[in-house]
PDB file of C-alpha atoms in Angstrom:
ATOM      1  CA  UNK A   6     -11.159 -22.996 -44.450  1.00 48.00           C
ATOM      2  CA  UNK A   7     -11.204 -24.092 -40.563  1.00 50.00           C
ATOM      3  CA  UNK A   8     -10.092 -20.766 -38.523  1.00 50.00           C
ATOM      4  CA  UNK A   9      -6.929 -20.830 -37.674  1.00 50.00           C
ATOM      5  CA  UNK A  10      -5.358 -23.565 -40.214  1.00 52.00           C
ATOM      6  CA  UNK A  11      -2.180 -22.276 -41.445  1.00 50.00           C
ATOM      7  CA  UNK A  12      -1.693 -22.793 -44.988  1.00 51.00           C
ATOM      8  CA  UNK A  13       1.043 -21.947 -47.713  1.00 50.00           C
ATOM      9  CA  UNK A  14       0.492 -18.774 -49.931  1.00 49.00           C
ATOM     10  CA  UNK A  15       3.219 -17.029 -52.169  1.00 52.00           C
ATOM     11  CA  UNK A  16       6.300 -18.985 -50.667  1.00 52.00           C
ATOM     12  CA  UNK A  17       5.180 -18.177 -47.291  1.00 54.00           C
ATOM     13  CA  UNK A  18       3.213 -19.840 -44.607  1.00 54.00           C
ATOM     14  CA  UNK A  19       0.298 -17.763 -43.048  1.00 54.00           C
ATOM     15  CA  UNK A  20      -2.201 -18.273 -40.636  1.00 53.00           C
ATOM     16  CA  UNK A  21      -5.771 -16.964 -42.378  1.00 54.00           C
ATOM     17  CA  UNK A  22      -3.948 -15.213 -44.930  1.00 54.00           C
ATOM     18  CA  UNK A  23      -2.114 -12.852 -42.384  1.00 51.00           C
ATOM     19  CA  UNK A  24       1.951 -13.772 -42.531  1.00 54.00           C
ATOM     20  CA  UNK A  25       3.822 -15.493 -39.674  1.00 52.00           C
ATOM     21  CA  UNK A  26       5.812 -12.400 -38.458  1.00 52.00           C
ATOM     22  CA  UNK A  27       2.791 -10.112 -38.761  1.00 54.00           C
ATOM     23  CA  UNK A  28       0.827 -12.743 -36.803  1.00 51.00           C
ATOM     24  CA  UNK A  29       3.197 -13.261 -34.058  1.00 53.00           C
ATOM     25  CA  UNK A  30       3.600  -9.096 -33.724  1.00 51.00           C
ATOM     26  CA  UNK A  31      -0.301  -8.893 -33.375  1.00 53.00           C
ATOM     27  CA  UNK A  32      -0.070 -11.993 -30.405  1.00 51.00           C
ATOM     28  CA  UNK A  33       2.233  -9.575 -28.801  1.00 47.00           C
ATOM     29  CA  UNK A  34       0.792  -6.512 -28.921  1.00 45.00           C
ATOM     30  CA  UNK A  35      -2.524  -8.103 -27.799  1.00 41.00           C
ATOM     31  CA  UNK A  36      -0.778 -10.055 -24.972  1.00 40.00           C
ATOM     32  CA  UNK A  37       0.536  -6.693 -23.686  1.00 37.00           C
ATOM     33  CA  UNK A  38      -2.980  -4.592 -23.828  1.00 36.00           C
ATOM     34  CA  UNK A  39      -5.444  -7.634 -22.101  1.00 33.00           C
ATOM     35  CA  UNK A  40      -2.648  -7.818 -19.167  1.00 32.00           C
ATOM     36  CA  UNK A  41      -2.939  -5.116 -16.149  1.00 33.00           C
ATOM     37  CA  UNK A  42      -0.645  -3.525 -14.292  1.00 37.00           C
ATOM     38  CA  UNK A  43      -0.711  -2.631 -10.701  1.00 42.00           C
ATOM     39  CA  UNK A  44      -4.013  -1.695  -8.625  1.00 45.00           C
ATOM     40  CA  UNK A  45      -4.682   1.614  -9.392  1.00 46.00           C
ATOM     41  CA  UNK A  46      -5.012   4.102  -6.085  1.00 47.00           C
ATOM     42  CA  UNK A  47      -8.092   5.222  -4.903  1.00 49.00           C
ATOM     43  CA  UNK A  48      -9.476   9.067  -5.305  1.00 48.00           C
ATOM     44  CA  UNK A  49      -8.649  11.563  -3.228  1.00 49.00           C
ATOM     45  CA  UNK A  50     -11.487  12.549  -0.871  1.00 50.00           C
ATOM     46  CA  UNK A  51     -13.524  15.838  -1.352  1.00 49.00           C
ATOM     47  CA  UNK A  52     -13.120  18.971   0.585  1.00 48.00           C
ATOM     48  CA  UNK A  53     -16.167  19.484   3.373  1.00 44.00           C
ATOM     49  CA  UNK A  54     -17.267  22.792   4.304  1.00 40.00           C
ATOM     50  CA  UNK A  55     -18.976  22.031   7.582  1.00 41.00           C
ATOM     51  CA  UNK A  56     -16.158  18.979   8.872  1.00 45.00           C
ATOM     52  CA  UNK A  57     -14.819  15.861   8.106  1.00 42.00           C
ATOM     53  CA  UNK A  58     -13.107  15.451   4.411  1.00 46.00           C
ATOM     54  CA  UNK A  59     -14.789  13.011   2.427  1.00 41.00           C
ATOM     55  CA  UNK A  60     -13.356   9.864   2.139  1.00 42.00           C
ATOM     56  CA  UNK A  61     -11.417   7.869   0.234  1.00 41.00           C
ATOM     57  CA  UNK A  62     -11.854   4.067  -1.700  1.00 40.00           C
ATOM     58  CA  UNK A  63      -9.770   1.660  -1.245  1.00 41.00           C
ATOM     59  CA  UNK A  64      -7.132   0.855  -4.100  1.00 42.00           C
ATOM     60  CA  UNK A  65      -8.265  -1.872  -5.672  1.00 42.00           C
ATOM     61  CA  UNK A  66      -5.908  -4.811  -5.617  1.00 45.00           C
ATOM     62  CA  UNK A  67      -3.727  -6.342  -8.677  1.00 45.00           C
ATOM     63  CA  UNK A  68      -5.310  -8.060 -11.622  1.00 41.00           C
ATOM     64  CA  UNK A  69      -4.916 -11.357 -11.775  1.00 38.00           C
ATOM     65  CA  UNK A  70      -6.375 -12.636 -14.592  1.00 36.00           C
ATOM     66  CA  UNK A  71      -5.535 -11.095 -18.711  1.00 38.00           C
ATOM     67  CA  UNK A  72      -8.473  -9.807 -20.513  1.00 39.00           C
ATOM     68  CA  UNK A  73      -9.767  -7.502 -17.550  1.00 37.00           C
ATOM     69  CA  UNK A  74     -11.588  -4.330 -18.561  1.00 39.00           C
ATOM     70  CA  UNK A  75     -11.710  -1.554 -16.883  1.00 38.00           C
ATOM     71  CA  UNK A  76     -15.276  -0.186 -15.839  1.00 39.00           C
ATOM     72  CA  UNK A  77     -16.770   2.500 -17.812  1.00 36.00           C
ATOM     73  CA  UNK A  78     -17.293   5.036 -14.589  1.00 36.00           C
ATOM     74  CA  UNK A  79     -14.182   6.263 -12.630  1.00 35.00           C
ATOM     75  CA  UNK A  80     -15.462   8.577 -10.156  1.00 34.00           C
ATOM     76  CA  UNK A  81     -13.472  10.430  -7.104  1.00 35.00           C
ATOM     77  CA  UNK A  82     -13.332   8.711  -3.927  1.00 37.00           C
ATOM     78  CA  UNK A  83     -13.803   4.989  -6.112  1.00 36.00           C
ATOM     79  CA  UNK A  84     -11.102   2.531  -6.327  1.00 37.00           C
ATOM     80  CA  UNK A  85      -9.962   1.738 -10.004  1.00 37.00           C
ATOM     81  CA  UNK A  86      -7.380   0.105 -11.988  1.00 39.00           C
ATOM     82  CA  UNK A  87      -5.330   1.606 -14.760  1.00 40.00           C
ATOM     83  CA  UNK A  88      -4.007  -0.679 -17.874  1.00 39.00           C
ATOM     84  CA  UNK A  89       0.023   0.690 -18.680  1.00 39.00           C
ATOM     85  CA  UNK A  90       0.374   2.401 -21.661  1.00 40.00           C
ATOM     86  CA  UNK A  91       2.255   0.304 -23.651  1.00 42.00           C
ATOM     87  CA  UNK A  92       4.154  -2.871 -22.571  1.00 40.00           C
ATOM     88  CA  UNK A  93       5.570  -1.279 -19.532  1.00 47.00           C
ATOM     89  CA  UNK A  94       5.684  -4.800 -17.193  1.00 48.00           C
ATOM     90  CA  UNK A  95       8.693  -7.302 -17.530  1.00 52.00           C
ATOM     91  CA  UNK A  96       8.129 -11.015 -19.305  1.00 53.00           C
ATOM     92  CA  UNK A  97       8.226 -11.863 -14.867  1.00 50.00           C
ATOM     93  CA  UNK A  98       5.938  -9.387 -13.902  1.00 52.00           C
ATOM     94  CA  UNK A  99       3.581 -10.254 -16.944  1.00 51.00           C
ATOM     95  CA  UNK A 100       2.410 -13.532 -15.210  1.00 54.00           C
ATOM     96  CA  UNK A 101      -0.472 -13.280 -12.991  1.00 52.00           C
ATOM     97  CA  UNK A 102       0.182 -12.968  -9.236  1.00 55.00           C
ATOM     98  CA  UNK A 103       3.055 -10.760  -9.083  1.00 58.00           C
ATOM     99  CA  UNK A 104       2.068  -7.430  -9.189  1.00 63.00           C
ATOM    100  CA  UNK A 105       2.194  -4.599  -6.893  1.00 70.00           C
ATOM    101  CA  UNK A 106      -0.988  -3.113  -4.703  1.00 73.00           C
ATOM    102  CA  UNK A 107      -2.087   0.230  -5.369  1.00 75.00           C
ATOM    103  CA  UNK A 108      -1.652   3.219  -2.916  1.00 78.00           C
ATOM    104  CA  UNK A 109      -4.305   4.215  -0.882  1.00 79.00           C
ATOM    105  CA  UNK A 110      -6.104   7.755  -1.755  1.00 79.00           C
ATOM    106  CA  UNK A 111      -5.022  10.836   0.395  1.00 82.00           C
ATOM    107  CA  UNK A 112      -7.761  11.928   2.743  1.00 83.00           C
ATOM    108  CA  UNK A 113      -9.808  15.142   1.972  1.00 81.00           C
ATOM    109  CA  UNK A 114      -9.174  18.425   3.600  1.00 83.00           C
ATOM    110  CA  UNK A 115     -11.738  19.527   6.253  1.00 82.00           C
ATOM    111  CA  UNK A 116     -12.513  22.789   8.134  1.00 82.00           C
ATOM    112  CA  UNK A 117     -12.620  20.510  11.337  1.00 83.00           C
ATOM    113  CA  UNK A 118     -11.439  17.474  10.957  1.00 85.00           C
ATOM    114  CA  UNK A 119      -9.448  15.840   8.003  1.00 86.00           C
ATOM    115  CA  UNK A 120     -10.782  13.226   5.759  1.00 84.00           C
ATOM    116  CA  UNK A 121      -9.433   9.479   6.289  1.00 85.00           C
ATOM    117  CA  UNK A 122      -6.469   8.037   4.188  1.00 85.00           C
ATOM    118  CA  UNK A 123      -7.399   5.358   1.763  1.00 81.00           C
ATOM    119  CA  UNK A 124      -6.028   1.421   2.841  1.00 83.00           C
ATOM    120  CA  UNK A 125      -3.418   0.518   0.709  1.00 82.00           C
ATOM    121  CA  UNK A 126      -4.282  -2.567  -1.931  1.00 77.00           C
ATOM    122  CA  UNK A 127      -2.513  -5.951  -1.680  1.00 79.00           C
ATOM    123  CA  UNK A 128      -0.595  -7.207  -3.393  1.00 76.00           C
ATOM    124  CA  UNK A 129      -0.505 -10.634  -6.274  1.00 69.00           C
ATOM    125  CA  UNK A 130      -1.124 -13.696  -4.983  1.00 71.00           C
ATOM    126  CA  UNK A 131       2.734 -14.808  -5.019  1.00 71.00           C
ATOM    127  CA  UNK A 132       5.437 -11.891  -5.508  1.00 71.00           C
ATOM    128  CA  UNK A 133       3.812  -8.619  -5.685  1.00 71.00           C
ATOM    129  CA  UNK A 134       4.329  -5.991  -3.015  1.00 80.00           C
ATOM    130  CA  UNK A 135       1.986  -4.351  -0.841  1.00 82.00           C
ATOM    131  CA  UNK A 136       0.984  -0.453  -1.608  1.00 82.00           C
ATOM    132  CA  UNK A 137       1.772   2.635   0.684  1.00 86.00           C
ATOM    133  CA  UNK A 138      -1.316   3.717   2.691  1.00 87.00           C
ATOM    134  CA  UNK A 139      -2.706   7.053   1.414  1.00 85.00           C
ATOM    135  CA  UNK A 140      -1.970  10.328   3.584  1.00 89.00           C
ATOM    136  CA  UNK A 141      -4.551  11.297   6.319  1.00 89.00           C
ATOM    137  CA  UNK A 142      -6.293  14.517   5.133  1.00 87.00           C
ATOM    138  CA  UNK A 143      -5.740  18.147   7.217  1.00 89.00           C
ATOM    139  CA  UNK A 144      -7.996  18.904   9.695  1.00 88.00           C
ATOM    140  CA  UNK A 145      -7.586  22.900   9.786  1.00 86.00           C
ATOM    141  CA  UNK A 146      -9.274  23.434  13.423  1.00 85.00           C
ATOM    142  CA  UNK A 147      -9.867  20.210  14.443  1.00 88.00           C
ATOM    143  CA  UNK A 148      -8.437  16.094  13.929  1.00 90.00           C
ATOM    144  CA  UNK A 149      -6.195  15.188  11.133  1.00 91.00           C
ATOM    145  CA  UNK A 150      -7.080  12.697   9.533  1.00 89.00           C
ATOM    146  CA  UNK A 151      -5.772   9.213  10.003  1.00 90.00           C
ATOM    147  CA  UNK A 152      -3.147   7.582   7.838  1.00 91.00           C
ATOM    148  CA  UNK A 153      -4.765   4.383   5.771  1.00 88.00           C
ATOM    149  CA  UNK A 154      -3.140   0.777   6.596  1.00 89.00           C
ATOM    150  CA  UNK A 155      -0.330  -0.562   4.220  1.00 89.00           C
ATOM    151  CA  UNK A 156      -1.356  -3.440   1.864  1.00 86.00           C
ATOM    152  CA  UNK A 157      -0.044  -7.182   2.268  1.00 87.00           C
ATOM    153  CA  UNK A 158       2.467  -8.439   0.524  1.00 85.00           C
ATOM    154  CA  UNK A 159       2.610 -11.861  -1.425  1.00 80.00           C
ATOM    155  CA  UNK A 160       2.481 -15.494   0.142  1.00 80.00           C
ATOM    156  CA  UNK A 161       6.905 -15.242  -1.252  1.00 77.00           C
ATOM    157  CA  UNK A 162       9.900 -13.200  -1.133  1.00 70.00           C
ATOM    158  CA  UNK A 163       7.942  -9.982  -1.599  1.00 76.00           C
ATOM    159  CA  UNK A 164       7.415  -6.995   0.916  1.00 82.00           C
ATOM    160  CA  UNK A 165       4.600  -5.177   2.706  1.00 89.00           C
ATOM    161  CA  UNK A 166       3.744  -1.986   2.570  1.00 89.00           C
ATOM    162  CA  UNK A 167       4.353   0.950   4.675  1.00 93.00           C
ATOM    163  CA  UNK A 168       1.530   2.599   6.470  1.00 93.00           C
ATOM    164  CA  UNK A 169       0.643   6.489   5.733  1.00 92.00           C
ATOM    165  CA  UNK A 170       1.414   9.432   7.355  1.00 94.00           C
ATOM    166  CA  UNK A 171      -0.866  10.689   9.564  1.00 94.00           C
ATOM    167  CA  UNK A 172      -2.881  14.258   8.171  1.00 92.00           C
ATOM    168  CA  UNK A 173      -1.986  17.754  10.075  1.00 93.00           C
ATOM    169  CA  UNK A 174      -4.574  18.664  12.994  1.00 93.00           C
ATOM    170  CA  UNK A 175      -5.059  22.145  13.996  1.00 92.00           C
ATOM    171  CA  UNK A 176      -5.602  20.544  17.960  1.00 93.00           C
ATOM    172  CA  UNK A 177      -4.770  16.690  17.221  1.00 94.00           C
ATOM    173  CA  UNK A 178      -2.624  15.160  14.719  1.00 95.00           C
ATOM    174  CA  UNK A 179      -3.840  12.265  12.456  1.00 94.00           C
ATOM    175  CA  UNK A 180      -3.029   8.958  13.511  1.00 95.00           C
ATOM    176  CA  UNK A 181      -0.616   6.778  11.388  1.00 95.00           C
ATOM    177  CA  UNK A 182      -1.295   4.035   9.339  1.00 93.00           C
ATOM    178  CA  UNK A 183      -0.218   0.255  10.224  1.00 94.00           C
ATOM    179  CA  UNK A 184       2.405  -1.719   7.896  1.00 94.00           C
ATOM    180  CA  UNK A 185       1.122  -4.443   5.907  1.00 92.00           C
ATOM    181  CA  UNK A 186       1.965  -8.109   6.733  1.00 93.00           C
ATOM    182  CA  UNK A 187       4.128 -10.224   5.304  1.00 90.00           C
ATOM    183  CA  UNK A 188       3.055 -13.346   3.817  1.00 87.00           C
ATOM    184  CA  UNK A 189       5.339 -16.697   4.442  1.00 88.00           C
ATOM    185  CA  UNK A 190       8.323 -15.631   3.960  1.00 88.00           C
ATOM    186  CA  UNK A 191       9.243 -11.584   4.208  1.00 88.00           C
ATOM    187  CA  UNK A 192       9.626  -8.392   6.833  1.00 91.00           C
ATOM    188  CA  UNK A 193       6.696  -6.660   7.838  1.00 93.00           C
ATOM    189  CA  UNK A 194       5.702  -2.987   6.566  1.00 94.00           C
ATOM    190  CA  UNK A 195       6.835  -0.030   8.249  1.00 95.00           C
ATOM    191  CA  UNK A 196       4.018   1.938  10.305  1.00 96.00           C
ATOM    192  CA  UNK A 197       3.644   5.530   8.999  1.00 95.00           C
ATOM    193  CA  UNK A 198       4.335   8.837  11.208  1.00 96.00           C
ATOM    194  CA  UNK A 199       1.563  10.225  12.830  1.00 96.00           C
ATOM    195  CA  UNK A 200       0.782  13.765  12.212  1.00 95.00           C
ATOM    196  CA  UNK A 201       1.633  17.134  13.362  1.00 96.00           C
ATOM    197  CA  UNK A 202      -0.830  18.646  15.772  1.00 95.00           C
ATOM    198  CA  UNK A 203      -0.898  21.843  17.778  1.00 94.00           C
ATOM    199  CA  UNK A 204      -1.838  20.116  20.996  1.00 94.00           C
ATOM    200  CA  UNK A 205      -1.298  16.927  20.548  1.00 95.00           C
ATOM    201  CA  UNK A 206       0.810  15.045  18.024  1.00 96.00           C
ATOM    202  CA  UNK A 207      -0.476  11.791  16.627  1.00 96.00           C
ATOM    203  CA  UNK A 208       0.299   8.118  17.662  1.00 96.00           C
ATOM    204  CA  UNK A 209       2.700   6.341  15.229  1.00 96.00           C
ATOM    205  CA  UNK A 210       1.137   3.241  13.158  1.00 96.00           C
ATOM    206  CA  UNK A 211       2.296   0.122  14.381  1.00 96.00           C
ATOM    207  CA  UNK A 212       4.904  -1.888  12.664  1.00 96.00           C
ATOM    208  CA  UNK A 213       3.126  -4.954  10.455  1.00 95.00           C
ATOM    209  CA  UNK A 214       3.608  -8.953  11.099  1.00 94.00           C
ATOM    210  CA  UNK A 215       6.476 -11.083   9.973  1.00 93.00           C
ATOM    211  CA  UNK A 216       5.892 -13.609   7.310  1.00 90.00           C
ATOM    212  CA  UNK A 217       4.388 -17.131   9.169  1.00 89.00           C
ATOM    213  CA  UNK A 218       7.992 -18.936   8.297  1.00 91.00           C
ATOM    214  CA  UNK A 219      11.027 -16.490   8.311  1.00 91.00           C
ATOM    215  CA  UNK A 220      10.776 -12.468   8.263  1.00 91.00           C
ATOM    216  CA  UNK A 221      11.415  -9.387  10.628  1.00 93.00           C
ATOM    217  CA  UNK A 222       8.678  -7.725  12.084  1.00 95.00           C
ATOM    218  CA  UNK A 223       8.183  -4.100  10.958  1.00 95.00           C
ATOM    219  CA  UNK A 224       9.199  -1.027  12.785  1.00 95.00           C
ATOM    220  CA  UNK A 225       6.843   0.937  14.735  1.00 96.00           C
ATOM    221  CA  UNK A 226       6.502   4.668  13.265  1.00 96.00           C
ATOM    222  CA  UNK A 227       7.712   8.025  14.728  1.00 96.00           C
ATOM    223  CA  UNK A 228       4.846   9.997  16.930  1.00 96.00           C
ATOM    224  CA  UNK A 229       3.922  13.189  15.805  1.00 95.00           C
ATOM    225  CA  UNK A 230       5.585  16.255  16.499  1.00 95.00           C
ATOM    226  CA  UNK A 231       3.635  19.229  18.367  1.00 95.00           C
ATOM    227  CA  UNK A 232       3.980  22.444  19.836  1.00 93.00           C
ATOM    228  CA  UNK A 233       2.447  21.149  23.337  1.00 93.00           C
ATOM    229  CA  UNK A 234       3.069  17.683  23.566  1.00 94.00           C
ATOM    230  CA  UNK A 235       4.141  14.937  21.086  1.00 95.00           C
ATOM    231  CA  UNK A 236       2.999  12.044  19.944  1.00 95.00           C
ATOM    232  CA  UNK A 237       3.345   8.203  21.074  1.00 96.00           C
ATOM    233  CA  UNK A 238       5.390   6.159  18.665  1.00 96.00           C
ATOM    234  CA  UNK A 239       3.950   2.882  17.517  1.00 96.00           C
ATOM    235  CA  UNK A 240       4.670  -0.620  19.025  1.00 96.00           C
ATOM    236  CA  UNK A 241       7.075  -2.707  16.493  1.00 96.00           C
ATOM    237  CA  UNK A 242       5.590  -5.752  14.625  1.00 95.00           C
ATOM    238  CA  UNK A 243       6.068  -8.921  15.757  1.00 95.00           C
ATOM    239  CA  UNK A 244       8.234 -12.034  14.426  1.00 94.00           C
ATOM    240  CA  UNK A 245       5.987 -15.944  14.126  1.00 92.00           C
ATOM    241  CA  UNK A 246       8.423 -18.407  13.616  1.00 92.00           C
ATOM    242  CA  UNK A 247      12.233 -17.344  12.889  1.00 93.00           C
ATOM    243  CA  UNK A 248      13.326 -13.366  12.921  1.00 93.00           C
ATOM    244  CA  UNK A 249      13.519 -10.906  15.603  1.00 94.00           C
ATOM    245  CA  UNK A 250      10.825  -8.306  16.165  1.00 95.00           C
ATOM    246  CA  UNK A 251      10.359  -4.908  15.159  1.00 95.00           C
ATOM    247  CA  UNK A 252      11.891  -1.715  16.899  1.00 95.00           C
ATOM    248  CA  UNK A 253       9.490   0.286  18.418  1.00 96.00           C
ATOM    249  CA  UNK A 254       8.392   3.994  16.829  1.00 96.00           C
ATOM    250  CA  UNK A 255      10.358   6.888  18.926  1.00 95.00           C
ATOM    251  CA  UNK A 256       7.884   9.254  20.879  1.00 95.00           C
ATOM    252  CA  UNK A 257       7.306  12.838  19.016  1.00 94.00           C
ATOM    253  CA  UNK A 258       9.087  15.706  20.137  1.00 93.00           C
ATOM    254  CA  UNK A 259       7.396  19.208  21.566  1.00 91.00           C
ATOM    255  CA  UNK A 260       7.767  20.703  25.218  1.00 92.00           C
ATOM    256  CA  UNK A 261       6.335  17.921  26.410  1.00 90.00           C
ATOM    257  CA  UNK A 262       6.821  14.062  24.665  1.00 89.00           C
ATOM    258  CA  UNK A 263       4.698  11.470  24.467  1.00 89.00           C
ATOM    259  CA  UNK A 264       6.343   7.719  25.028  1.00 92.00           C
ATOM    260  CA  UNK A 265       7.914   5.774  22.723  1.00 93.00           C
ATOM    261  CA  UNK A 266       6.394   2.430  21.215  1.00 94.00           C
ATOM    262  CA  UNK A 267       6.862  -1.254  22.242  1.00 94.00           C
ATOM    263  CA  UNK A 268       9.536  -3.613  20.648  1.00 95.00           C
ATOM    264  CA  UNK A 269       7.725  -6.475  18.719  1.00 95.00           C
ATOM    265  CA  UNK A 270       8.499  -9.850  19.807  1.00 94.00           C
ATOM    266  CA  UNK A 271      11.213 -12.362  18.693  1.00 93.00           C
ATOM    267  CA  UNK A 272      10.085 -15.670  16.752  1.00 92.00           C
ATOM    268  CA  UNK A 273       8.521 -18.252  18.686  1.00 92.00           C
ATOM    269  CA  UNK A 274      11.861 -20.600  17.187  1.00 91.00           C
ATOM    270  CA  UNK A 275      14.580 -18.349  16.832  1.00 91.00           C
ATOM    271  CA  UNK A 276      14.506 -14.324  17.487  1.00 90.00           C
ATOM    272  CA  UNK A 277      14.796 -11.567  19.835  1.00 93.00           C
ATOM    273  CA  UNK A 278      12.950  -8.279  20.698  1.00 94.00           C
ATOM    274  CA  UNK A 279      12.943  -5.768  19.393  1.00 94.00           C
ATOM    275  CA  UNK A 280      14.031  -2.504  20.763  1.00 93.00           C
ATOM    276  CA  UNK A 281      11.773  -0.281  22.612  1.00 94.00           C
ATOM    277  CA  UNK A 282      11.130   3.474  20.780  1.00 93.00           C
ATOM    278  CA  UNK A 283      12.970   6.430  22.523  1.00 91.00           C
ATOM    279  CA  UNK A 284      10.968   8.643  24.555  1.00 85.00           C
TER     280      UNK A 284
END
């Protein structure tokens, strides 16, 4: 018999000899194991004796396409991507092109300077949302590490992601990461904190770019905080079209601050700036 032909066996129609319920149940559980869920994040850096942390891979980005296996090898510090146990996604978030990045891997602790926080992955093709950026790693006597960028969002109706935070420095603090842009329409990500630091705190990541049609630019983040002088907040991300600018990031605090970040600009149609950060 041709694969596939349905044909009629003890009052009941089958496909191959396997029963129409059963055979539908099996379509489902199949459909649910070949499609991925979101990008998986990437491995946290390795500890370094002698200075900076090891670094981190990039989260790898959504899977797009059902029947995707995953390679053999996962190692530390190597983006990957993780099937859901189960049937975890909704019949929506099933289709291809609207799933979420993966976070970026946190940066790896170094005697000098901290390791640098993984970028974030983007997100599907259409909906998804961007990732958060991984975490800077601690730099005990030197440079924290800095923050990795937020991932992009979607071309619609979908949002970036925020930047990291900035890692601890024992003189500077890490730097924080950039929000991710916006596709067509949708706000900018939020830039991440930058880090404590005993001397110096570190300069807020700056706010990410508006979607191309209608969106509001992302907000600058905060500056560090130190115990000599803060950090500089991060400018705001700007508007294209229609929407107003991002605020700027407010300047970290210590005996001395640091100044606070720009205000993104307005839409080139319709918008206004955005506020500047408080010093």
């Amino acid at each position: 018999m041709v694969l596939g032909q349905r044909r009629r066996r003890r009052g009941r129609w089958t496909r191959n000899g396997i029963r129409a319920h059963q055979d539908r149940r099996g379509r489902r559980q199949r459909r649910c194991r070949g499609l991925l869920g979101a990008g998986g994040a990437g491995g946290a850096g390795g500890f370094s004796l002698g200075g900076v942390g090891g670094p981190v891979g990039r989260a790898a980005p959504p899977d797009r396409l059902p029947g995707w296996s995953e390679p053999a090898a996962v190692t530390a510090g190597t983006a990957r991507s993780a099937t859901p146990p189960g049937c975890r996604w909704s019949r929506w978030q099933r289709r291809p092109g609207r799933r979420p990045g993966g976070a970026g891997g946190t940066g790896g602790v170094g005697v000098v300077n901290g390791g640098h926080g993984g970028d974030a992955g983007n997100a599907g093709l259409l909906f998804g949302s961007g990732g958060l950026g991984g975490t800077g790693g601690v730099g005990v006597g030197g440079k924290g590490g800095a923050a990795g960028h937020g991932g992009d969002a979607g071309l619609l109706f979908s949002s970036a992601g925020p930047g990291g935070t900035g890692g601890f420095g024992g003189s500077t603090g890490g730097a924080g990461g950039s929000g991710g842009n916006a596709g067509q329409l949708g706000c900018g990500g939020i830039g991440g904190a930058g880090g404590f630091g005993t001397i110096t705190g570190g300069t807020g990541g700056t706010g990410g770019t508006a979607g191309r049609l209608v969106g509001v630019g992302g907000a600058g983040g905060a500056g560090g905080d130190s115990t000599t002088t803060g950090g500089d907040g991060g400018d705001g991300g700007n508007a294209v079209l229609i929407g107003n600018g991002g605020n700027g990031g407010n300047a970290g605090t210590g005996p001395t601050t640091g100044a606070g970040g720009t205000g993104g600009t307005g839409g080139n149609l319709l918008g206004v700036n955005g506020f500047d950060g408080l010093t």
